[in-house]
XYZ file of C-alpha atoms in Angstrom:
228
model
C 35.655 105.010 58.805
C 34.223 108.027 59.714
C 30.571 107.135 61.404
C 28.877 109.026 58.623
C 31.057 107.351 55.934
C 30.570 103.752 57.295
C 26.773 104.376 57.596
C 26.087 105.128 54.081
C 28.284 102.059 53.105
C 26.298 100.018 55.418
C 23.126 101.050 54.118
C 24.062 99.883 50.428
C 25.884 96.919 51.981
C 22.291 95.920 53.795
C 20.909 94.791 50.710
C 23.906 92.677 49.792
C 23.680 91.339 53.304
C 19.539 90.516 53.049
C 20.574 88.780 49.749
C 23.042 86.395 51.266
C 21.216 85.664 54.288
C 18.178 84.548 52.005
C 21.169 82.455 50.280
C 22.249 81.291 53.368
C 18.442 80.151 54.551
C 18.692 77.626 51.922
C 21.089 75.538 54.120
C 20.939 74.418 57.688
C 22.408 76.870 60.615
C 24.853 75.511 62.604
C 23.599 74.339 65.955
C 22.161 70.738 65.304
C 20.891 69.284 68.233
C 23.154 67.354 70.405
C 22.313 64.095 72.590
C 24.358 61.774 74.634
C 26.239 59.464 72.697
C 25.339 60.656 69.267
C 25.990 58.401 66.266
C 29.158 59.355 64.412
C 27.489 60.280 61.145
C 25.501 63.050 63.155
C 28.966 64.431 64.336
C 30.204 64.504 60.920
C 26.999 66.567 59.755
C 27.194 69.181 62.745
C 31.152 69.591 61.367
C 29.465 70.102 57.466
C 26.888 72.676 58.987
C 29.733 74.698 60.883
C 31.508 74.769 57.606
C 28.447 76.150 55.789
C 27.513 78.743 58.181
C 31.149 80.256 58.253
C 30.799 80.205 54.313
C 27.587 81.918 54.804
C 28.732 84.740 57.074
C 32.105 84.929 55.065
C 29.765 85.593 51.860
C 27.969 88.417 53.607
C 31.141 90.003 54.746
C 32.086 89.834 51.208
C 29.131 91.015 49.837
C 29.682 94.147 52.096
C 32.849 94.646 51.005
C 32.107 94.492 47.537
C 29.108 97.361 47.965
C 31.702 99.348 50.240
C 34.219 99.025 47.308
C 31.885 100.960 44.971
C 31.296 103.722 47.531
C 34.851 104.489 48.672
C 36.048 104.889 45.268
C 33.281 107.744 44.695
C 33.729 109.339 48.311
C 35.694 112.154 49.292
C 37.403 110.177 52.488
C 40.636 110.962 54.258
C 43.664 109.250 53.873
C 43.864 107.364 56.780
C 40.143 105.925 56.160
C 41.288 104.962 52.674
C 44.338 103.194 53.890
C 42.353 101.515 56.500
C 39.610 100.250 54.077
C 42.054 99.320 51.659
C 44.128 96.944 54.225
C 41.010 95.351 55.008
C 40.236 94.772 51.537
C 43.735 93.254 51.158
C 43.068 90.993 53.903
C 39.488 89.791 52.733
C 41.020 89.018 49.260
C 43.870 86.874 50.812
C 41.686 85.370 53.624
C 39.214 84.120 50.794
C 42.014 82.851 48.672
C 43.436 80.501 51.830
C 46.616 83.027 51.899
C 46.239 83.369 55.830
C 49.386 84.694 56.515
C 48.952 87.484 53.998
C 45.304 88.106 55.388
C 46.776 88.185 59.248
C 49.423 91.136 57.928
C 46.948 93.146 56.253
C 44.303 92.767 58.922
C 47.175 93.766 61.419
C 47.931 97.127 59.405
C 44.235 97.954 59.315
C 43.958 97.704 62.754
C 46.996 99.929 63.596
C 44.984 102.838 61.784
C 41.213 102.117 62.148
C 39.406 104.085 64.688
C 35.767 102.902 64.110
C 34.670 100.536 66.431
C 32.304 98.558 64.403
C 34.904 98.432 61.559
C 37.340 96.871 63.874
C 34.521 94.385 65.244
C 34.872 92.764 61.851
C 38.569 92.648 61.330
C 38.627 91.037 64.692
C 35.764 88.839 63.818
C 37.802 87.565 60.779
C 40.890 87.140 62.537
C 38.462 84.914 64.656
C 37.554 82.642 61.569
C 41.460 82.498 60.264
C 42.500 80.941 63.752
C 39.318 78.807 63.834
C 40.130 77.515 60.207
C 43.764 76.345 61.492
C 42.301 74.504 64.336
C 43.576 77.340 67.248
C 40.176 77.381 68.937
C 41.551 79.289 71.889
C 43.013 82.159 69.676
C 39.833 81.947 67.919
C 37.558 82.326 70.592
C 39.934 85.208 71.776
C 39.322 87.323 68.762
C 35.711 86.776 68.652
C 35.765 88.568 72.138
C 37.758 91.331 71.024
C 34.948 91.480 67.969
C 32.216 91.537 70.729
C 34.126 94.005 73.045
C 33.943 96.646 69.850
C 30.436 95.802 68.896
C 28.270 93.625 71.394
C 25.621 93.115 68.743
C 27.422 90.730 66.280
C 25.691 87.569 66.250
C 27.879 85.463 64.276
C 30.636 86.011 66.558
C 28.563 84.798 69.309
C 27.594 82.006 67.398
C 30.893 80.856 65.979
C 31.990 80.817 69.793
C 28.818 78.440 70.799
C 30.110 76.153 67.846
C 33.325 75.651 69.151
C 32.293 74.996 72.534
C 29.650 72.551 71.247
C 31.976 70.877 68.951
C 34.506 70.585 72.112
C 31.541 69.099 74.197
C 30.721 66.642 71.745
C 34.506 65.255 71.560
C 34.411 65.286 75.568
C 31.358 63.266 75.097
C 32.901 60.645 72.942
C 35.654 60.219 75.233
C 33.255 59.447 78.240
C 33.640 62.567 79.994
C 30.277 63.570 80.357
C 30.876 66.181 83.222
C 33.038 68.098 81.168
C 30.660 67.854 78.067
C 27.804 69.143 80.096
C 29.736 72.183 81.116
C 30.742 72.998 77.362
C 27.240 72.211 75.866
C 26.049 75.235 79.088
C 28.778 77.368 77.527
C 27.627 76.856 73.924
C 24.052 77.629 75.067
C 25.206 81.225 76.488
C 26.324 82.285 73.471
C 23.808 80.752 71.088
C 20.971 82.491 73.269
C 23.036 85.658 72.785
C 23.089 85.116 68.828
C 19.390 84.474 68.891
C 18.399 87.576 71.274
C 20.205 89.765 68.379
C 19.179 87.466 65.075
C 15.797 85.770 66.384
C 14.738 84.163 62.715
C 18.712 82.771 62.242
C 20.164 79.444 63.997
C 16.842 77.446 63.631
C 18.670 74.481 64.664
C 20.457 75.905 67.491
C 17.149 76.957 68.549
C 15.951 73.446 68.647
C 18.752 72.141 70.170
C 18.294 74.930 73.005
C 14.658 74.277 73.407
C 15.249 70.164 73.535
C 18.259 70.240 76.017
C 16.260 72.692 78.201
C 18.958 75.310 77.697
C 17.020 78.025 76.028
C 16.574 81.538 77.643
C 13.130 82.971 78.203
C 13.091 84.973 74.996
C 13.810 81.895 73.029
C 10.656 80.174 74.316
C 8.609 83.002 73.682
C 9.880 83.180 70.226
C 9.116 79.237 69.841
C 5.566 79.662 71.455
C 4.542 82.210 68.627
C 4.569 85.430 71.071
C 7.414 87.023 69.016
């Protein structure tokens, strides 16, 4: 979409995003504190929280799409912009229904003609969600990074990368590979710190984990001490 169009779309979608965020705050954010040799129920709880957070992020994106739908139908857009948006819309619909192959094709078509970096970042972000849902975590991280290449202020992409590294660290820890687990936990911390820098009131359990494990960046420490 053209920048002017997208700014108008985002202004309407912001209200939907706020409502979605308020709804999401009723459940825990991803990033439950990790300790050495965690009990199995705690690991399953982390997975449930990861699913809830991904669902919450998807809800925010769907809310944006609904608001944008209403606006696009009434605005004089260039055909290329309308086509890019329609492919994105088709991809979101297919992704929501679990038809990932159709979603991948639609997002690929949208990427061919979409020029705006912010819009492209959300397409790459959704591709990351799809590959992560299929257990293809290397591809998932790749597409989250492509999203961040387009838009470095996308906290949910940082968060989802952190979740992947944290889950891998938990598995390595259970297998007795503590050194590998610590490396993966450190990677998770780097991405969670970035997510919290952008969205300091989100990812509360991740913030607690960072603080408890001594991995919080200085801005996180300051926020927890009440300076922010």
